[in-house]
Amino acid sequence: MKFVFFDLETTGLNRDDEVIEIGAIKVVDLEVVSTFKTLVRPRKTISRFITNLTGITQEDLNKAQDRDKIKSDFKQFIEDSILVAHNASFDKEFLERFLEEPLQNEIIDTLELARLIYPELSSHSLEKLVQALNLKKEKAHRAFNDALMLFELFKKLLEESKTFEDADMKLLKEIIGDSRNFGFIFVNHVDAEKASIKIQKIGEIQTLPFNQVNKSLNKGVFYYEESSLDDIVKLLLSSGRSLIVVYSEKLVENLKDRLNNFRILDATDFESFICIERLNFYLENTKAIPNDLRVDFAIFASYLLKTKDFGLRNAPQHILKNKILRNLSLCKSENCDYFEVCPLKERFREIEKSDFVILKYPNLFFGLKFLSNFKFDSVFLLEAYRIPKVLSSLKMNFSKEDIEMISNFDASKKTNEVLTLFNNFENLPKNLQNKIISNITNFDEEYSFNMIFRNDSESLSVGFSNATQIFSKISLIGNSINLLSNYFIFKGENYIEKFTRLKGDTFTKDSEDKVMNVIPLFLHAPNADEFAYEFLDLYAQFSDIKPVLFVFENRIQMNSIKMELKNRYTWIEESLLKEDGLIDFVQYEFPIRNRYRLIFIIKLPMNILGSDENYAMYYLKNFIKDSIAYEKSAVLYFDGRLKDRNFVSRFEEAFITTPMLLERKENLVQFVKKHINT
């Protein structure tokens, strides 16, 4: 077979970005027969970020040969070869725009192949695969180098595919069907009876008994301004059997460590389970799997075949986010033939036996129907200031293929009607819309959803729209509902109580924060061209202070400044690789991994939840409190709005301490360093 392994470098990731480099290797019978590499001059000037990332300068591109000649030469080079790329949809789209015509060649995506052959790996980026599989590493982010690594990866995938059992390959081949031309990975396997995936019963957990239940536990709703782990643990130990809901992975680990003498269950992703009845149905009736979902199903099946992890206890994120899983994680039957080996029922049993059950907020909202089967002494909603943001951003996306697959499992008139009605979804009354959603999810019809019907009429995005309804259900899960955050009151209102409509008592707590808030008025606003240079020059005065956090309102600016800093300070690259917490770059919705002595806020979080400025600034105050070190810290804010003293005055309560407005750089450096070091 004749393959062309290729990679592109571009001016960015958006539709108006352009190709700036092409690298390719032509291979016949796994032998390299020719190569292709060239720079391409774009119509627009490339950014410093791209130059830093790739090493390609505008001067290099200005010397590139004529675009029409490159197009002609590359079309001649690829001929009728099978094209191979990593995350091929990206490269295909850019290449077609560059060639100004659709590609007729068949395209193979090594990202899909790698997930099929190595489903147990946590990352399938080209760089991570090269590292994990001990392949020859070339300098990344140059097109020809990436094409070379791509070829090495492809050979490794072929080699590993030969180690699969014939019966396993027979099953995967049947699942994939004609959706992909992956015949080259099956050719080395003799025909055999297809494998069956045997479900093994999960063993019981062995833990210590809970022995600290407070019999005089208060019932009701309570808002606690608590920030330290000690305060949280103290509350937990006096609150009986508890459901704990958190946002940050770091907090999950800290709680598990502090409560390790009790029966503690990390139930993260508990609502992502395998319905054995559905799994067996699709394995026996592979024609019931829509074409566009076959590769995803094969990757999922490959994971189960290799790991036997039917409870998904050790599943990497790409498996937990596999599009197939939501079609298998449906439970519509009170009783079925698989009750004894049902992963969902096993999780129910584990929850019943546990003293503390830890979830993340998406688990709580998506798994609320299942959680209504339990009654806890207490429910704790930690990092509660994030609740409106999390709830408003949660979406479940369904395609026609998802609905077709689910309908194929239940061939009754009721379910087939769902697929028919989907074609006219936007014109249906609300009750019928809710009926469709309840048939393809684990939610009841009574839920109120926010549905966005996409322009192509091929998919559906489902979100939660009624916080009051949802939190009224949450209040039924526990005798005591406890919401914890650094702050609840902002401008005289409890913003989380206002959102959840859970009326309760608020317990405020005075704190002696050793935080200096500084607004450098002498810098341009972050959206000005000069800002990046001014900011980097300012940071040079503080580069010895660690740990340090950079917070951004948008990803593009974050990546640009991050790249500049990595180029200037070698310790930053090393720290990020080691994840030692000495430095971090985040956006507001990211969880925080450490406590920082120096924090730079590049733009206020005004887009955090619609146009509610008060909530955005309330969120900022809590976010900063979550992030600051316990010793003396300094926070520097950069935003054009802060040059308006009336704006600062209006939102002064959003700063942990009164902000200093400094107009001279020398004063800022002097004040901050003196504050932190005394």
XYZ file of C-alpha atoms in Angstrom:
678
model
C 0.000 0.000 0.000
C 1.112 3.548 -0.698
C 0.862 6.059 2.159
C 1.785 9.720 2.522
C 2.391 10.787 6.117
C 1.990 14.543 6.375
C 1.798 17.395 8.856
C 1.097 21.113 8.576
C 2.146 24.145 10.568
C -0.333 27.010 10.490
C -0.719 30.611 11.639
C -3.289 29.476 14.207
C -6.285 27.234 14.806
C -9.110 29.348 13.399
C -10.827 29.088 10.026
C -9.155 32.237 8.741
C -5.661 30.960 9.593
C -3.314 29.650 6.913
C -0.727 26.957 6.216
C 2.888 28.089 6.675
C 4.722 24.758 6.349
C 4.119 21.338 4.788
C 6.128 18.231 5.605
C 5.420 14.808 4.106
C 6.908 11.333 3.591
C 5.803 8.931 0.868
C 5.953 5.271 1.874
C 5.459 2.118 -0.197
C 5.371 -1.206 1.675
C 6.662 0.622 4.770
C 9.754 1.885 2.896
C 10.312 5.635 2.422
C 10.474 6.403 -1.309
C 10.378 10.227 -1.317
C 9.945 13.276 0.910
C 8.396 16.733 0.642
C 9.049 19.774 2.810
C 8.518 23.458 2.162
C 7.573 26.730 3.797
C 4.469 28.544 2.535
C 4.176 32.335 2.593
C 0.814 33.268 4.193
C -1.198 36.281 3.163
C -0.961 37.748 6.667
C 1.960 38.312 9.034
C 2.544 35.517 11.547
C 2.433 36.214 15.280
C 5.300 36.118 17.742
C 3.544 33.190 19.395
C 3.803 31.065 16.232
C 7.434 32.085 15.737
C 8.229 31.081 19.319
C 6.318 27.817 18.941
C 7.772 26.693 15.603
C 10.967 28.681 15.164
C 9.646 29.910 11.794
C 10.121 33.652 11.271
C 8.360 36.044 8.921
C 11.698 36.487 7.127
C 11.822 32.723 6.491
C 8.332 32.795 5.016
C 9.051 35.779 2.809
C 11.619 33.621 0.996
C 9.141 30.794 0.321
C 8.459 29.760 -3.261
C 5.309 30.597 -5.202
C 2.064 29.237 -3.642
C 0.687 27.955 -6.950
C 3.866 25.967 -7.588
C 3.715 24.471 -4.056
C 0.090 23.453 -4.617
C 0.913 21.846 -7.940
C 3.994 20.061 -6.583
C 2.189 18.702 -3.497
C -0.780 17.407 -5.502
C 1.685 15.628 -7.767
C 3.537 14.272 -4.718
C 0.499 12.732 -3.019
C -1.061 11.357 -6.229
C -3.639 8.739 -5.207
C -1.854 7.762 -1.968
C -3.667 7.122 1.281
C -2.992 10.202 3.434
C -2.067 9.732 7.093
C -2.217 12.519 9.701
C -2.643 12.850 13.468
C -6.005 14.376 14.361
C -6.597 14.269 10.617
C -9.762 16.409 10.487
C -7.695 19.486 11.409
C -5.023 18.896 8.758
C -7.583 17.895 6.115
C -9.531 21.131 6.526
C -6.411 23.316 6.307
C -4.975 21.361 3.382
C -8.207 21.604 1.380
C -8.328 25.353 1.952
C -4.707 25.634 0.835
C -5.236 23.481 -2.280
C -8.581 25.247 -2.913
C -10.289 21.962 -3.737
C -11.637 18.928 -1.873
C -9.258 16.028 -1.289
C -10.172 12.850 -3.159
C -7.613 10.771 -1.274
C -8.597 8.432 1.515
C -7.387 9.747 4.897
C -6.383 7.738 7.970
C -6.246 9.336 11.415
C -3.482 7.950 13.655
C -5.206 9.495 16.669
C -8.080 7.053 16.131
C -5.685 4.196 15.455
C -3.617 4.928 18.564
C -6.730 4.977 20.742
C -7.837 1.684 19.216
C -4.487 -0.071 19.727
C -3.462 1.619 23.013
C -6.812 2.517 24.623
C -5.332 2.270 28.123
C -3.005 5.281 27.643
C -4.103 8.564 29.210
C -2.893 10.803 26.370
C -2.740 10.213 22.622
C -1.116 13.430 21.463
C 1.731 12.746 19.049
C 4.366 14.005 21.487
C 3.001 11.942 24.403
C 2.760 8.802 22.258
C 6.340 9.204 21.044
C 7.438 9.527 24.663
C 5.285 6.660 26.021
C 6.258 4.225 23.241
C 9.977 5.142 23.268
C 9.974 6.207 19.626
C 12.665 8.325 18.030
C 11.906 11.918 18.971
C 12.321 14.820 16.574
C 11.976 18.501 17.410
C 8.241 19.109 17.655
C 6.166 21.754 15.863
C 7.995 21.487 12.569
C 5.979 19.818 9.849
C 8.591 17.408 8.454
C 9.772 16.349 11.913
C 6.203 15.587 12.936
C 5.696 13.601 9.724
C 8.777 11.521 10.587
C 7.454 10.811 14.098
C 4.058 10.018 12.593
C 5.606 7.323 10.387
C 7.431 5.795 13.369
C 4.183 5.792 15.338
C 2.333 4.099 12.478
C 4.897 1.273 12.329
C 4.622 0.814 16.108
C 0.828 0.621 15.878
C 1.044 -2.051 13.191
C 3.532 -4.001 15.295
C 1.354 -3.811 18.413
C -1.797 -4.774 16.496
C -0.197 -8.155 15.751
C -0.174 -8.952 19.496
C -3.986 -8.857 19.732
C -5.843 -12.144 19.928
C -7.449 -13.254 16.652
C -10.879 -13.402 18.297
C -10.490 -9.851 19.645
C -9.527 -8.541 16.237
C -12.504 -10.322 14.698
C -14.808 -8.449 17.091
C -13.154 -5.061 16.466
C -13.241 -5.610 12.708
C -16.963 -6.388 12.826
C -17.670 -3.306 14.940
C -15.712 -0.975 12.631
C -17.280 -2.496 9.520
C -16.968 -0.284 6.440
C -16.747 2.968 8.418
C -12.934 2.996 8.038
C -10.432 1.265 5.780
C -8.422 -0.297 8.598
C -7.913 -3.574 6.796
C -4.130 -3.305 7.134
C -4.321 -3.892 10.907
C -6.520 -6.980 10.526
C -4.600 -8.666 7.716
C -2.227 -10.488 10.103
C -5.031 -12.211 11.971
C -6.614 -15.458 10.869
C -10.360 -15.705 10.774
C -11.805 -16.772 14.125
C -14.949 -16.699 16.205
C -15.372 -13.155 17.461
C -14.521 -12.529 21.108
C -17.139 -12.082 23.773
C -16.554 -9.535 26.514
C -16.983 -11.318 29.833
C -18.271 -9.205 32.699
C -16.686 -9.987 36.032
C -18.366 -9.171 39.311
C -16.607 -6.362 41.156
C -15.295 -7.218 44.627
C -16.641 -5.577 47.758
C -14.749 -2.676 49.282
C -13.000 -3.317 52.592
C -13.003 -0.193 54.782
C -13.277 1.031 58.359
C -16.624 1.761 60.005
C -17.891 5.293 60.564
C -17.912 6.022 64.287
C -18.308 9.765 64.682
C -21.947 10.458 63.831
C -23.290 13.475 65.670
C -26.751 12.424 66.827
C -27.741 16.036 67.491
C -27.077 17.052 63.876
C -28.895 20.225 62.883
C -31.287 19.913 59.941
C -31.695 22.630 57.343
C -29.628 24.748 54.919
C -26.448 26.462 56.085
C -23.953 28.772 54.362
C -20.471 28.693 55.893
C -17.689 31.094 54.997
C -14.882 28.594 55.469
C -11.706 28.442 53.433
C -9.173 26.269 55.242
C -9.071 22.499 54.926
C -8.982 22.252 58.717
C -12.296 24.104 58.983
C -13.886 21.896 56.329
C -12.704 18.650 57.913
C -13.896 19.783 61.352
C -17.387 20.338 59.954
C -17.361 17.007 58.127
C -16.398 15.030 61.216
C -19.429 16.326 63.099
C -21.938 15.852 60.280
C -22.519 12.107 59.951
C -22.649 10.196 56.686
C -22.012 12.812 54.030
C -22.106 13.486 50.313
C -19.293 15.925 49.458
C -19.403 17.846 46.177
C -16.277 19.691 44.999
C -14.862 21.419 41.942
C -11.081 20.967 42.149
C -9.184 17.702 41.795
C -6.665 18.989 44.341
C -9.407 19.266 46.954
C -10.561 15.711 46.183
C -7.056 14.405 46.908
C -6.684 16.519 50.065
C -10.008 15.299 51.466
C -9.215 11.655 50.699
C -5.917 12.071 52.529
C -7.439 13.751 55.591
C -10.374 11.319 55.855
C -8.446 8.129 55.167
C -9.530 6.497 58.444
C -13.100 6.358 57.196
C -14.938 4.598 54.410
C -14.473 7.190 51.702
C -15.640 6.661 48.128
C -14.316 8.739 45.243
C -17.444 8.537 43.085
C -16.207 10.879 40.394
C -17.842 9.851 37.111
C -20.125 7.396 38.928
C -22.889 8.302 36.456
C -20.658 7.027 33.611
C -21.265 3.300 33.742
C -21.824 0.400 31.359
C -25.314 -1.028 31.044
C -24.407 -4.673 30.434
C -27.677 -5.356 28.643
C -27.026 -2.546 26.162
C -23.376 -3.481 25.681
C -24.226 -7.105 24.910
C -27.009 -6.055 22.536
C -24.680 -3.919 20.403
C -21.910 -6.527 20.454
C -24.363 -9.110 19.152
C -26.038 -6.673 16.754
C -23.203 -4.544 15.397
C -25.429 -3.327 12.558
C -27.369 -1.404 15.219
C -24.305 0.860 15.666
C -24.532 3.899 13.334
C -21.589 4.314 10.963
C -20.322 7.543 12.541
C -20.099 5.885 15.969
C -18.424 2.610 14.992
C -14.816 3.684 15.560
C -15.704 5.148 18.956
C -17.413 1.870 19.879
C -14.398 -0.146 18.691
C -12.040 1.983 20.815
C -14.302 1.437 23.824
C -14.475 -2.312 23.166
C -10.690 -2.461 22.753
C -10.295 -0.857 26.190
C -12.569 -3.467 27.779
C -10.794 -6.329 25.990
C -7.340 -5.158 27.087
C -8.076 -4.073 30.645
C -11.237 -5.942 31.786
C -12.018 -2.669 33.609
C -15.799 -2.988 33.303
C -16.361 -0.712 36.275
C -14.275 1.986 34.513
C -12.339 2.432 37.769
C -9.053 3.183 35.986
C -10.384 4.477 32.688
C -8.491 7.391 31.106
C -10.400 10.536 30.190
C -10.734 9.686 26.501
C -12.713 6.569 27.511
C -14.872 8.440 30.028
C -15.553 11.064 27.340
C -16.077 8.531 24.554
C -19.256 9.396 22.655
C -20.409 5.778 22.958
C -20.383 5.758 26.758
C -23.350 8.077 27.174
C -25.356 5.675 24.961
C -24.348 2.783 27.227
C -24.840 4.713 30.499
C -28.621 4.635 30.314
C -30.677 2.814 32.935
C -34.392 2.625 32.139
C -35.177 -0.684 33.823
C -35.936 -1.301 37.480
C -35.138 -4.990 37.063
C -33.077 -6.732 34.426
C -31.211 -9.997 33.909
C -27.866 -8.369 34.737
C -28.688 -7.032 38.197
C -25.959 -9.056 39.956
C -23.169 -7.763 37.691
C -24.569 -4.303 36.939
C -21.796 -1.682 37.435
C -24.389 0.940 38.383
C -25.923 -1.280 41.072
C -22.428 -2.060 42.337
C -21.772 1.662 42.682
C -25.047 2.032 44.549
C -23.903 -0.658 46.993
C -20.562 1.113 47.460
C -22.314 4.411 48.158
C -24.536 2.725 50.748
C -21.469 1.331 52.557
C -19.444 4.575 52.538
C -19.143 7.208 55.233
C -18.085 9.934 52.801
C -18.922 10.019 49.104
C -17.040 12.567 47.002
C -18.397 13.872 43.703
C -17.595 16.730 41.392
C -20.313 19.200 40.413
C -20.978 17.722 36.935
C -21.427 14.289 38.599
C -23.989 15.805 40.947
C -26.064 17.458 38.233
C -25.867 14.641 35.672
C -26.356 11.922 38.309
C -29.104 13.597 40.309
C -31.722 10.997 39.348
C -29.511 8.199 40.712
C -28.587 10.135 43.854
C -32.249 10.569 44.707
C -32.142 6.885 45.763
C -30.067 7.873 48.816
C -30.526 9.864 51.979
C -27.401 11.298 53.613
C -27.068 12.875 57.019
C -25.401 15.845 55.319
C -24.654 17.180 51.860
C -21.642 19.501 51.496
C -21.310 21.762 48.458
C -17.724 23.036 48.596
C -16.278 25.871 46.485
C -19.914 26.949 46.241
C -19.148 30.264 44.513
C -18.579 28.269 41.311
C -22.084 26.742 41.259
C -23.769 29.241 38.856
C -20.851 29.077 36.429
C -20.670 25.273 36.466
C -24.414 24.782 36.091
C -24.761 27.301 33.260
C -21.871 25.783 31.287
C -22.893 22.100 31.506
C -24.088 20.726 28.188
C -24.876 17.295 26.771
C -24.566 17.051 22.989
C -26.523 14.433 21.054
C -26.381 13.665 17.358
C -28.945 11.927 15.198
C -26.639 8.914 15.315
C -26.861 8.835 19.129
C -30.641 8.842 18.993
C -30.659 6.245 16.208
C -28.394 3.952 18.254
C -30.507 4.300 21.392
C -33.675 3.714 19.343
C -32.199 0.558 17.828
C -31.833 -0.914 21.321
C -35.483 -0.362 22.136
C -37.416 -0.987 18.948
C -40.754 -0.122 20.538
C -43.049 2.420 18.884
C -42.478 4.832 21.769
C -38.724 5.013 21.221
C -38.797 4.981 17.429
C -41.127 7.936 17.674
C -38.289 9.838 19.327
C -36.138 9.556 16.193
C -39.028 10.719 14.010
C -39.830 13.675 16.248
C -36.173 14.702 16.375
C -36.419 15.853 12.735
C -38.933 18.481 13.793
C -37.569 19.098 17.266
C -37.461 22.902 17.244
C -41.171 23.103 16.434
C -42.321 20.705 19.144
C -44.113 21.842 22.316
C -42.038 21.889 25.490
C -43.528 18.688 26.939
C -42.609 16.678 23.824
C -39.105 18.144 23.812
C -38.686 17.042 27.425
C -40.031 13.609 26.517
C -37.353 13.171 23.844
C -34.583 14.294 26.179
C -35.755 11.964 28.952
C -35.697 9.039 26.486
C -32.061 9.624 25.515
C -30.761 10.577 28.978
C -31.136 9.480 32.595
C -33.265 12.554 33.349
C -36.966 12.525 34.103
C -39.463 14.388 31.921
C -40.149 16.823 34.757
C -36.692 18.367 34.429
C -36.530 21.782 32.825
C -33.910 21.889 30.097
C -32.329 24.607 28.037
C -32.215 23.213 24.515
C -30.162 24.711 21.711
C -30.996 23.256 18.326
C -27.983 23.542 16.069
C -28.034 25.141 12.651
C -27.375 21.913 10.755
C -30.379 20.261 12.457
C -28.199 17.203 13.017
C -27.448 17.562 16.709
C -28.894 18.759 19.954
C -27.258 20.513 22.892
C -28.997 20.020 26.227
C -28.318 22.151 29.277
C -29.939 22.789 32.647
C -32.128 25.871 32.837
C -33.920 25.747 36.187
C -31.529 26.008 39.135
C -34.411 26.291 41.605
C -35.866 22.956 40.482
C -32.489 21.217 40.575
C -31.540 22.471 44.027
C -34.944 21.625 45.424
C -34.137 18.015 44.457
C -30.648 18.269 45.964
C -32.186 19.444 49.236
C -34.065 16.124 49.461
C -30.866 14.044 49.380
C -29.617 15.166 52.807
C -31.043 16.183 56.172
C -28.498 18.987 56.320
C -27.408 20.973 53.229
C -24.149 22.838 53.809
C -22.705 25.249 51.274
C -19.102 26.352 51.854
C -17.249 29.170 50.163
C -14.689 31.805 51.074
C -17.331 34.512 50.782
C -21.094 34.526 50.256
C -22.101 38.124 50.871
C -21.349 40.676 48.164
C -22.961 44.109 48.205
C -25.314 42.933 50.908
C -26.586 39.851 49.044
C -25.863 36.149 49.358
C -25.288 35.435 45.667
C -25.423 31.659 45.928
C -28.625 31.680 47.977
C -30.104 33.996 45.350
C -29.156 31.502 42.617
C -30.119 28.220 44.308
C -33.180 29.567 46.158
C -32.123 27.444 49.137
C -33.030 29.684 52.048
C -30.783 29.157 55.060
C -28.566 30.607 57.753
C -25.327 32.320 56.730
C -22.264 32.152 58.987
C -19.706 34.773 58.065
C -16.111 34.715 59.214
C -13.688 37.582 59.655
C -10.221 36.973 58.278
C -6.895 38.737 58.612
C -5.716 38.469 55.037
C -2.121 39.416 54.398
C -2.788 40.290 50.781
C -1.679 43.353 48.842
C -3.941 44.261 45.911
C -2.266 46.449 43.300
C -3.605 48.094 40.137
C -0.673 49.231 37.910
C -2.109 52.268 36.138
C 1.067 52.890 34.140
C 0.578 49.860 31.866
C -1.614 49.812 28.787
C -4.811 47.759 28.957
C -4.354 44.039 28.129
C -6.030 44.427 24.723
C -3.420 47.003 23.585
C -0.532 45.967 21.328
C 2.029 47.324 23.766
C 0.737 45.387 26.762
C 2.640 42.119 26.258
C 6.043 43.837 26.128
C 5.252 46.078 29.103
C 3.938 43.147 31.114
C 6.964 40.947 30.421
C 9.266 43.810 31.371
C 7.372 44.259 34.638
C 7.441 40.543 35.452
C 11.227 40.560 35.090
C 11.317 42.524 38.362
C 9.481 39.695 40.167
C 10.811 36.552 38.463
C 12.470 35.413 41.712
C 9.138 35.229 43.596
C 7.520 31.781 43.599
C 4.961 30.223 43.494
C 3.365 32.496 40.898
C 0.015 32.300 39.114
C -1.063 33.968 35.852
C -4.827 34.238 35.335
C -6.301 35.088 31.920
C -9.754 35.833 30.616
C -9.001 34.304 27.196
C -6.921 31.388 25.938
C -5.171 33.172 23.041
C -3.536 35.797 25.238
C -2.667 33.138 27.824
C -0.842 30.991 25.261
C 1.001 33.972 23.809
C 2.382 35.277 27.114
C 3.043 31.749 28.358
C 5.223 31.056 25.314
C 7.147 34.323 25.753
C 7.845 33.578 29.418
C 8.938 30.000 28.691
C 11.440 31.323 26.152
C 12.882 33.826 28.630
C 13.010 31.648 31.757
C 14.121 28.014 31.479
C 12.833 27.220 34.990
C 9.249 27.846 33.810
C 9.366 25.046 31.213
C 10.945 22.704 33.764
C 8.371 23.574 36.427
C 5.423 23.031 34.074
C 6.788 19.641 33.000
C 7.278 18.564 36.615
C 3.949 20.113 37.679
C 5.623 21.143 40.923
C 3.213 24.032 41.478
C 5.845 26.781 41.317
C 4.053 28.360 38.361
C 0.716 28.004 36.640
C -1.225 29.602 33.779
C -5.021 29.324 34.002
C -8.298 30.801 32.906
C -10.957 31.583 35.480
C -12.873 28.349 35.008
C -9.765 26.217 35.583
C -9.306 24.575 38.989
C -6.393 25.890 41.034
C -3.600 23.431 41.881
C -1.643 25.383 44.491
C -1.508 28.452 46.727
C 0.502 31.329 45.244
C 2.484 34.235 46.693
C 2.245 36.333 43.546
C -0.796 36.445 41.253
C -1.253 38.359 38.002
C -4.852 38.928 36.861
C -4.939 39.720 33.131
C -8.481 40.995 32.534
C -11.407 40.753 34.915
C -13.783 37.791 34.535
C -16.643 39.823 33.080
C -17.702 37.020 30.724
C -17.912 34.498 33.545
C -21.726 34.435 33.556
C -23.515 36.586 31.027
C -23.478 40.279 31.810
C -23.904 40.131 35.591
C -21.000 42.333 36.702
C -21.740 41.854 40.377
C -21.541 38.079 40.161
C -18.378 38.276 38.039
C -16.630 40.373 40.679
C -17.982 38.195 43.505
C -16.525 35.206 41.637
C -13.188 37.013 41.287
C -12.949 37.629 45.034
C -13.548 33.954 45.837
C -11.228 32.792 43.077
C -8.387 34.916 44.453
C -9.031 33.760 48.009
C -8.780 30.149 46.786
C -5.434 30.922 45.146
C -3.442 33.037 47.587
C -0.728 31.597 49.810
C -1.266 31.468 53.557
C 1.721 33.760 54.043
C 1.938 37.292 52.627
C 0.797 37.503 49.016
C 0.332 40.122 46.322
C -2.235 40.295 43.517
C -1.719 42.561 40.499
C -4.715 43.438 38.304
C -4.511 44.484 34.648
C -7.709 45.679 32.994
C -8.650 48.885 31.210
C -11.775 49.243 33.360
C -9.585 49.617 36.440
C -8.222 52.919 35.112
C -11.664 54.336 35.908
C -11.547 55.190 39.621
C -15.341 55.180 39.762
C -15.320 51.555 38.578
C -12.763 50.643 41.240
C -14.823 52.383 43.884
C -18.022 50.639 42.739
C -16.410 47.211 43.034
C -13.996 47.841 45.889
C -15.657 45.032 47.845
C -14.432 42.551 45.195
C -10.848 42.981 46.392
C -9.750 41.072 49.473
C -8.077 44.221 50.777
C -8.305 47.821 49.579
C -6.487 48.028 46.229
C -3.541 50.364 45.724
C -3.635 52.371 42.491
C -0.016 52.926 41.492
C 1.044 55.191 38.640
C 4.802 54.563 38.839
C 6.543 51.287 38.156
C 9.292 51.956 40.720
C 6.733 52.332 43.501
C 4.971 49.117 42.548
C 8.118 46.983 42.595
C 9.247 48.499 45.869
C 5.887 48.068 47.638
C 5.244 44.511 46.448
C 8.707 43.164 47.259
C 8.722 44.827 50.666
C 5.256 43.431 51.472
C 6.066 39.865 50.447
C 9.470 39.742 52.137
C 8.503 41.250 55.497
